[in-house]
């Protein structure tokens, strides 16, 4: 056989390898995975984890019911899935297994990412799983035994900080009941974020309601004599497991604390709640405990508090199981500064069990989580809890800028914190003799964590409250809601409480009711020259505009890029309107630019009316302005200088640090600063600032 030249030999080997590879592909042995498709891969993930909320009538800004729906938001879905922001499921992986978990696996997140990167193919339509079906109208759990409704609608403003409001709903029950479930039906779902259900058998909440001129009242200043759980966005209505039920004493009022999240337009909310009663008393008593107790008032949080700049302020609590227990649910509560919380069970045999953790606490996503199966804790198990707070300027949720000193308190700008365990006794005989604090009143006024508190812990609370360390509690050292009860213990009538007087709270009497009130339950380059031809675009009224070239005598055009189903853009609608009004009469023009190609003139006009935005509206479905300015996100603003240069592009302000991290009030107003600089002839200090919101990339024809 003739010898082959080396180069020919190499070519021959390569050719043979190519032929073998082709044969393998033809035989179906290609090791490379086929690009994922919506029908065969992505649809099931979305339908199982997203569609229950993202569908008509549920208050979410857009639906995810079809291939078109999902493709249109593919990049956004990918981003929020990778960050863990959506689906909303705060409990950390590996820290308990719960009912209705909406956490995506790492494989599911990676699959969505590959689908987006590969072009978001639909795949064979016949392989798309059926669109989920949901009960239309009516009650998900069937007809309730009792329905109560707010007496009138509550007005939720278009913007501003989140609103927390208590509403009293008389239940008019002449006998004790047991409640297995509560189902909520808001009328303006877009603004109702979560609700907590409390009971008051003392009438105190009614008095607070009467004293407040508006509908409901604002502060949690009543004794909670029981709880019926709560609800948050995305929660599935369920009856309590294992035949359990909440006690409801006759004559009790239902007090609902509702969290409203302004949506960018005014809303009116008149919630109805359906209660489901057990036909007979439950066989097991439902009990609950907090660690640390009283939401941390006896920790350093109630003492020295959190200094400005402290990034890792920590409080701890513990609870020892008095007998064998089954933990059926867990939850946590804190305010804006909390970063993380966790609960670990140290078992009598030296083992350890992770019960619960939230690694990125968000005040807006509070909830109680039912374990998929009860967690058995033997007698003597010690549950230790740890909560960490960040009071630095780097915390995007910090409500104070610059940070301020924060101590324990009920206002949302104060702090508190605890992990709550809900449990039953394995042997019900143990529950009958259980005298320690519990969060559920057993059908009667009770659940007072101070009733059986040892004197040492009572003394701890006293010293925490005694800010000036003079051995007395002066009126201004006592929490506001307790002050009316000071006279009940002030035996020597000197206007202050000494330790021995304070300890009388353990003995009973009216002060106990007062102390109980302490306890709440839960890029185009900068300066680039304009293109040879700047587009002229007509607004909805027919007037022609040159958005990229300000008119004679105008120093700047400001373009607001928006989409009607982007929740972040809608939240900024009031601020967009304010900016336009604040600069009225100055040489600057403002234009609202819709980037979604599916948005018609009628819908864009309706959106502006709903959100009270009185600006010229341009439709940029072909993304001419998007491409020329380099806009990538809604909402995003571009400031075009008189010479056509893009002087600024980016966020409106720093209200959003990232998706899911929102300050109550902005600390930097970037757009206003940029407009001022252009009008005054100065360079913009920071001409490019990343905007947070919904990606424009998927909004294509």
PDB file of C-alpha atoms in Angstrom, residues 261-440:
ATOM      1  CA  UNK A 261     -49.444  47.767  47.486  1.00  0.00           C
ATOM      2  CA  UNK A 262     -50.212  50.819  45.281  1.00  0.00           C
ATOM      3  CA  UNK A 263     -50.300  49.831  41.630  1.00  0.00           C
ATOM      4  CA  UNK A 264     -49.841  53.198  39.923  1.00  0.00           C
ATOM      5  CA  UNK A 265     -53.537  54.045  39.692  1.00  0.00           C
ATOM      6  CA  UNK A 266     -56.211  54.641  42.366  1.00  0.00           C
ATOM      7  CA  UNK A 267     -58.179  51.556  43.386  1.00  0.00           C
ATOM      8  CA  UNK A 268     -61.186  50.843  45.621  1.00  0.00           C
ATOM      9  CA  UNK A 269     -61.153  47.612  47.592  1.00  0.00           C
ATOM     10  CA  UNK A 270     -64.119  45.988  49.337  1.00  0.00           C
ATOM     11  CA  UNK A 271     -62.946  42.575  50.457  1.00  0.00           C
ATOM     12  CA  UNK A 272     -65.194  39.641  51.323  1.00  0.00           C
ATOM     13  CA  UNK A 273     -64.093  36.734  53.503  1.00  0.00           C
ATOM     14  CA  UNK A 274     -65.648  33.290  53.694  1.00  0.00           C
ATOM     15  CA  UNK A 275     -65.375  31.268  56.917  1.00  0.00           C
ATOM     16  CA  UNK A 276     -65.687  27.487  57.006  1.00  0.00           C
ATOM     17  CA  UNK A 277     -66.764  25.878  60.290  1.00  0.00           C
ATOM     18  CA  UNK A 278     -65.970  22.406  61.602  1.00  0.00           C
ATOM     19  CA  UNK A 279     -68.967  20.281  62.367  1.00  0.00           C
ATOM     20  CA  UNK A 280     -67.457  19.275  65.725  1.00  0.00           C
ATOM     21  CA  UNK A 281     -64.546  20.400  67.916  1.00  0.00           C
ATOM     22  CA  UNK A 282     -61.146  19.156  66.742  1.00  0.00           C
ATOM     23  CA  UNK A 283     -59.569  16.227  68.543  1.00  0.00           C
ATOM     24  CA  UNK A 284     -56.311  18.108  69.000  1.00  0.00           C
ATOM     25  CA  UNK A 285     -55.628  21.583  70.372  1.00  0.00           C
ATOM     26  CA  UNK A 286     -53.713  23.903  68.059  1.00  0.00           C
ATOM     27  CA  UNK A 287     -50.892  25.737  69.861  1.00  0.00           C
ATOM     28  CA  UNK A 288     -48.284  28.286  68.830  1.00  0.00           C
ATOM     29  CA  UNK A 289     -45.100  29.816  70.174  1.00  0.00           C
ATOM     30  CA  UNK A 290     -42.695  32.587  69.172  1.00  0.00           C
ATOM     31  CA  UNK A 291     -38.918  32.634  69.461  1.00  0.00           C
ATOM     32  CA  UNK A 292     -37.786  35.094  70.541  1.00  0.00           C
ATOM     33  CA  UNK A 293     -40.982  35.781  72.401  1.00  0.00           C
ATOM     34  CA  UNK A 294     -42.893  39.026  72.075  1.00  0.00           C
ATOM     35  CA  UNK A 295     -41.222  39.616  68.709  1.00  0.00           C
ATOM     36  CA  UNK A 296     -37.869  40.265  70.339  1.00  0.00           C
ATOM     37  CA  UNK A 297     -38.777  43.021  72.802  1.00  0.00           C
ATOM     38  CA  UNK A 298     -36.627  41.380  75.484  1.00  0.00           C
ATOM     39  CA  UNK A 299     -33.573  41.123  73.207  1.00  0.00           C
ATOM     40  CA  UNK A 300     -30.976  43.737  72.353  1.00  0.00           C
ATOM     41  CA  UNK A 301     -33.413  44.964  69.729  1.00  0.00           C
ATOM     42  CA  UNK A 302     -35.581  46.293  72.543  1.00  0.00           C
ATOM     43  CA  UNK A 303     -32.511  47.490  74.438  1.00  0.00           C
ATOM     44  CA  UNK A 304     -29.724  49.288  72.617  1.00  0.00           C
ATOM     45  CA  UNK A 305     -31.402  48.820  69.230  1.00  0.00           C
ATOM     46  CA  UNK A 306     -29.680  48.835  65.842  1.00  0.00           C
ATOM     47  CA  UNK A 307     -27.062  51.505  65.239  1.00  0.00           C
ATOM     48  CA  UNK A 308     -26.849  53.181  61.814  1.00  0.00           C
ATOM     49  CA  UNK A 309     -24.414  51.288  59.590  1.00  0.00           C
ATOM     50  CA  UNK A 310     -24.698  47.976  61.468  1.00  0.00           C
ATOM     51  CA  UNK A 311     -24.919  45.331  58.734  1.00  0.00           C
ATOM     52  CA  UNK A 312     -25.264  42.255  60.916  1.00  0.00           C
ATOM     53  CA  UNK A 313     -27.260  43.074  64.041  1.00  0.00           C
ATOM     54  CA  UNK A 314     -28.451  39.751  65.444  1.00  0.00           C
ATOM     55  CA  UNK A 315     -31.129  38.594  67.865  1.00  0.00           C
ATOM     56  CA  UNK A 316     -31.794  35.036  69.029  1.00  0.00           C
ATOM     57  CA  UNK A 317     -34.546  33.074  70.668  1.00  0.00           C
ATOM     58  CA  UNK A 318     -35.221  29.568  71.850  1.00  0.00           C
ATOM     59  CA  UNK A 319     -38.071  27.278  72.841  1.00  0.00           C
ATOM     60  CA  UNK A 320     -37.967  23.838  74.421  1.00  0.00           C
ATOM     61  CA  UNK A 321     -40.596  21.259  73.539  1.00  0.00           C
ATOM     62  CA  UNK A 322     -42.408  20.401  76.816  1.00  0.00           C
ATOM     63  CA  UNK A 323     -43.578  17.051  75.401  1.00  0.00           C
ATOM     64  CA  UNK A 324     -43.539  15.231  72.075  1.00  0.00           C
ATOM     65  CA  UNK A 325     -45.013  17.597  69.486  1.00  0.00           C
ATOM     66  CA  UNK A 326     -45.879  17.632  65.793  1.00  0.00           C
ATOM     67  CA  UNK A 327     -45.052  20.980  64.187  1.00  0.00           C
ATOM     68  CA  UNK A 328     -47.650  21.602  61.476  1.00  0.00           C
ATOM     69  CA  UNK A 329     -46.748  25.122  60.326  1.00  0.00           C
ATOM     70  CA  UNK A 330     -44.077  27.797  60.656  1.00  0.00           C
ATOM     71  CA  UNK A 331     -43.671  31.443  59.719  1.00  0.00           C
ATOM     72  CA  UNK A 332     -41.711  34.564  60.487  1.00  0.00           C
ATOM     73  CA  UNK A 333     -42.252  38.248  60.999  1.00  0.00           C
ATOM     74  CA  UNK A 334     -39.941  41.270  60.889  1.00  0.00           C
ATOM     75  CA  UNK A 335     -39.858  44.673  59.206  1.00  0.00           C
ATOM     76  CA  UNK A 336     -37.709  46.233  56.457  1.00  0.00           C
ATOM     77  CA  UNK A 337     -34.218  45.828  57.957  1.00  0.00           C
ATOM     78  CA  UNK A 338     -34.281  42.073  58.492  1.00  0.00           C
ATOM     79  CA  UNK A 339     -32.017  40.119  56.116  1.00  0.00           C
ATOM     80  CA  UNK A 340     -32.268  36.509  57.228  1.00  0.00           C
ATOM     81  CA  UNK A 341     -34.081  34.318  59.736  1.00  0.00           C
ATOM     82  CA  UNK A 342     -33.757  30.643  60.589  1.00  0.00           C
ATOM     83  CA  UNK A 343     -34.922  28.010  63.068  1.00  0.00           C
ATOM     84  CA  UNK A 344     -32.910  24.898  63.948  1.00  0.00           C
ATOM     85  CA  UNK A 345     -34.097  22.057  66.175  1.00  0.00           C
ATOM     86  CA  UNK A 346     -31.472  20.493  68.456  1.00  0.00           C
ATOM     87  CA  UNK A 347     -32.770  17.002  69.218  1.00  0.00           C
ATOM     88  CA  UNK A 348     -32.276  15.193  72.549  1.00  0.00           C
ATOM     89  CA  UNK A 349     -30.061  12.560  70.886  1.00  0.00           C
ATOM     90  CA  UNK A 350     -27.642  15.262  69.732  1.00  0.00           C
ATOM     91  CA  UNK A 351     -28.963  15.422  66.189  1.00  0.00           C
ATOM     92  CA  UNK A 352     -30.036  18.575  64.419  1.00  0.00           C
ATOM     93  CA  UNK A 353     -32.931  19.349  62.101  1.00  0.00           C
ATOM     94  CA  UNK A 354     -33.326  22.401  59.887  1.00  0.00           C
ATOM     95  CA  UNK A 355     -36.875  23.610  60.387  1.00  0.00           C
ATOM     96  CA  UNK A 356     -37.153  26.887  58.525  1.00  0.00           C
ATOM     97  CA  UNK A 357     -35.082  29.647  56.949  1.00  0.00           C
ATOM     98  CA  UNK A 358     -35.520  32.707  54.783  1.00  0.00           C
ATOM     99  CA  UNK A 359     -32.223  33.849  53.300  1.00  0.00           C
ATOM    100  CA  UNK A 360     -33.521  37.084  51.760  1.00  0.00           C
ATOM    101  CA  UNK A 361     -36.290  38.405  53.975  1.00  0.00           C
ATOM    102  CA  UNK A 362     -38.792  40.671  52.243  1.00  0.00           C
ATOM    103  CA  UNK A 363     -41.339  42.547  54.363  1.00  0.00           C
ATOM    104  CA  UNK A 364     -43.736  42.398  51.414  1.00  0.00           C
ATOM    105  CA  UNK A 365     -43.845  38.577  51.347  1.00  0.00           C
ATOM    106  CA  UNK A 366     -44.961  37.433  54.765  1.00  0.00           C
ATOM    107  CA  UNK A 367     -46.668  34.114  55.190  1.00  0.00           C
ATOM    108  CA  UNK A 368     -47.302  31.031  57.252  1.00  0.00           C
ATOM    109  CA  UNK A 369     -46.158  27.783  55.694  1.00  0.00           C
ATOM    110  CA  UNK A 370     -47.826  24.423  56.324  1.00  0.00           C
ATOM    111  CA  UNK A 371     -45.470  21.454  56.364  1.00  0.00           C
ATOM    112  CA  UNK A 372     -46.257  18.789  53.777  1.00  0.00           C
ATOM    113  CA  UNK A 373     -46.035  16.323  56.670  1.00  0.00           C
ATOM    114  CA  UNK A 374     -45.933  17.276  60.376  1.00  0.00           C
ATOM    115  CA  UNK A 375     -42.425  17.514  61.827  1.00  0.00           C
ATOM    116  CA  UNK A 376     -42.098  15.332  64.949  1.00  0.00           C
ATOM    117  CA  UNK A 377     -39.992  16.905  67.717  1.00  0.00           C
ATOM    118  CA  UNK A 378     -39.382  14.766  70.828  1.00  0.00           C
ATOM    119  CA  UNK A 379     -39.762  16.151  74.333  1.00  0.00           C
ATOM    120  CA  UNK A 380     -36.731  18.219  75.287  1.00  0.00           C
ATOM    121  CA  UNK A 381     -35.937  19.342  71.745  1.00  0.00           C
ATOM    122  CA  UNK A 382     -34.594  22.900  71.773  1.00  0.00           C
ATOM    123  CA  UNK A 383     -35.545  25.114  68.852  1.00  0.00           C
ATOM    124  CA  UNK A 384     -33.071  27.964  68.363  1.00  0.00           C
ATOM    125  CA  UNK A 385     -33.884  30.916  66.130  1.00  0.00           C
ATOM    126  CA  UNK A 386     -31.601  33.590  64.679  1.00  0.00           C
ATOM    127  CA  UNK A 387     -32.602  36.814  62.914  1.00  0.00           C
ATOM    128  CA  UNK A 388     -30.063  39.168  61.275  1.00  0.00           C
ATOM    129  CA  UNK A 389     -30.708  42.827  60.384  1.00  0.00           C
ATOM    130  CA  UNK A 390     -28.933  45.279  58.051  1.00  0.00           C
ATOM    131  CA  UNK A 391     -29.232  48.960  58.971  1.00  0.00           C
ATOM    132  CA  UNK A 392     -26.703  50.189  56.426  1.00  0.00           C
ATOM    133  CA  UNK A 393     -27.050  52.400  53.380  1.00  0.00           C
ATOM    134  CA  UNK A 394     -26.294  49.327  51.262  1.00  0.00           C
ATOM    135  CA  UNK A 395     -29.598  47.720  52.216  1.00  0.00           C
ATOM    136  CA  UNK A 396     -31.947  48.705  49.358  1.00  0.00           C
ATOM    137  CA  UNK A 397     -34.970  48.041  51.587  1.00  0.00           C
ATOM    138  CA  UNK A 398     -33.824  50.401  54.337  1.00  0.00           C
ATOM    139  CA  UNK A 399     -36.662  52.926  54.711  1.00  0.00           C
ATOM    140  CA  UNK A 400     -34.276  55.590  56.059  1.00  0.00           C
ATOM    141  CA  UNK A 401     -31.650  57.291  53.925  1.00  0.00           C
ATOM    142  CA  UNK A 402     -29.289  57.987  55.565  1.00  0.00           C
ATOM    143  CA  UNK A 403     -29.838  55.178  58.103  1.00  0.00           C
ATOM    144  CA  UNK A 404     -31.087  56.118  61.572  1.00  0.00           C
ATOM    145  CA  UNK A 405     -30.999  54.431  64.968  1.00  0.00           C
ATOM    146  CA  UNK A 406     -33.784  51.825  65.122  1.00  0.00           C
ATOM    147  CA  UNK A 407     -35.303  50.124  68.167  1.00  0.00           C
ATOM    148  CA  UNK A 408     -38.119  47.695  68.804  1.00  0.00           C
ATOM    149  CA  UNK A 409     -41.533  49.055  67.897  1.00  0.00           C
ATOM    150  CA  UNK A 410     -44.702  48.454  65.943  1.00  0.00           C
ATOM    151  CA  UNK A 411     -44.301  51.065  63.210  1.00  0.00           C
ATOM    152  CA  UNK A 412     -42.937  49.617  59.983  1.00  0.00           C
ATOM    153  CA  UNK A 413     -39.900  51.911  60.318  1.00  0.00           C
ATOM    154  CA  UNK A 414     -39.231  50.365  63.758  1.00  0.00           C
ATOM    155  CA  UNK A 415     -38.133  46.749  63.994  1.00  0.00           C
ATOM    156  CA  UNK A 416     -39.199  43.509  65.630  1.00  0.00           C
ATOM    157  CA  UNK A 417     -38.794  39.876  64.747  1.00  0.00           C
ATOM    158  CA  UNK A 418     -39.561  36.266  65.604  1.00  0.00           C
ATOM    159  CA  UNK A 419     -40.147  32.844  64.133  1.00  0.00           C
ATOM    160  CA  UNK A 420     -43.526  31.293  64.952  1.00  0.00           C
ATOM    161  CA  UNK A 421     -44.129  27.554  65.304  1.00  0.00           C
ATOM    162  CA  UNK A 422     -47.639  26.072  65.184  1.00  0.00           C
ATOM    163  CA  UNK A 423     -47.857  22.634  66.765  1.00  0.00           C
ATOM    164  CA  UNK A 424     -50.031  19.972  68.395  1.00  0.00           C
ATOM    165  CA  UNK A 425     -49.232  17.466  71.115  1.00  0.00           C
ATOM    166  CA  UNK A 426     -48.619  13.912  69.976  1.00  0.00           C
ATOM    167  CA  UNK A 427     -50.513  12.811  73.082  1.00  0.00           C
ATOM    168  CA  UNK A 428     -53.482  15.156  73.564  1.00  0.00           C
ATOM    169  CA  UNK A 429     -53.363  14.526  77.321  1.00  0.00           C
ATOM    170  CA  UNK A 430     -50.174  16.584  77.398  1.00  0.00           C
ATOM    171  CA  UNK A 431     -51.923  19.533  75.767  1.00  0.00           C
ATOM    172  CA  UNK A 432     -54.671  19.544  78.383  1.00  0.00           C
ATOM    173  CA  UNK A 433     -52.173  20.424  81.105  1.00  0.00           C
ATOM    174  CA  UNK A 434     -50.033  22.787  79.059  1.00  0.00           C
ATOM    175  CA  UNK A 435     -49.931  26.172  80.764  1.00  0.00           C
ATOM    176  CA  UNK A 436     -47.150  27.948  78.893  1.00  0.00           C
ATOM    177  CA  UNK A 437     -47.762  30.758  76.414  1.00  0.00           C
ATOM    178  CA  UNK A 438     -49.596  29.933  73.206  1.00  0.00           C
ATOM    179  CA  UNK A 439     -50.679  32.161  70.329  1.00  0.00           C
ATOM    180  CA  UNK A 440     -54.159  30.680  70.010  1.00  0.00           C
TER     181      UNK A 440
END
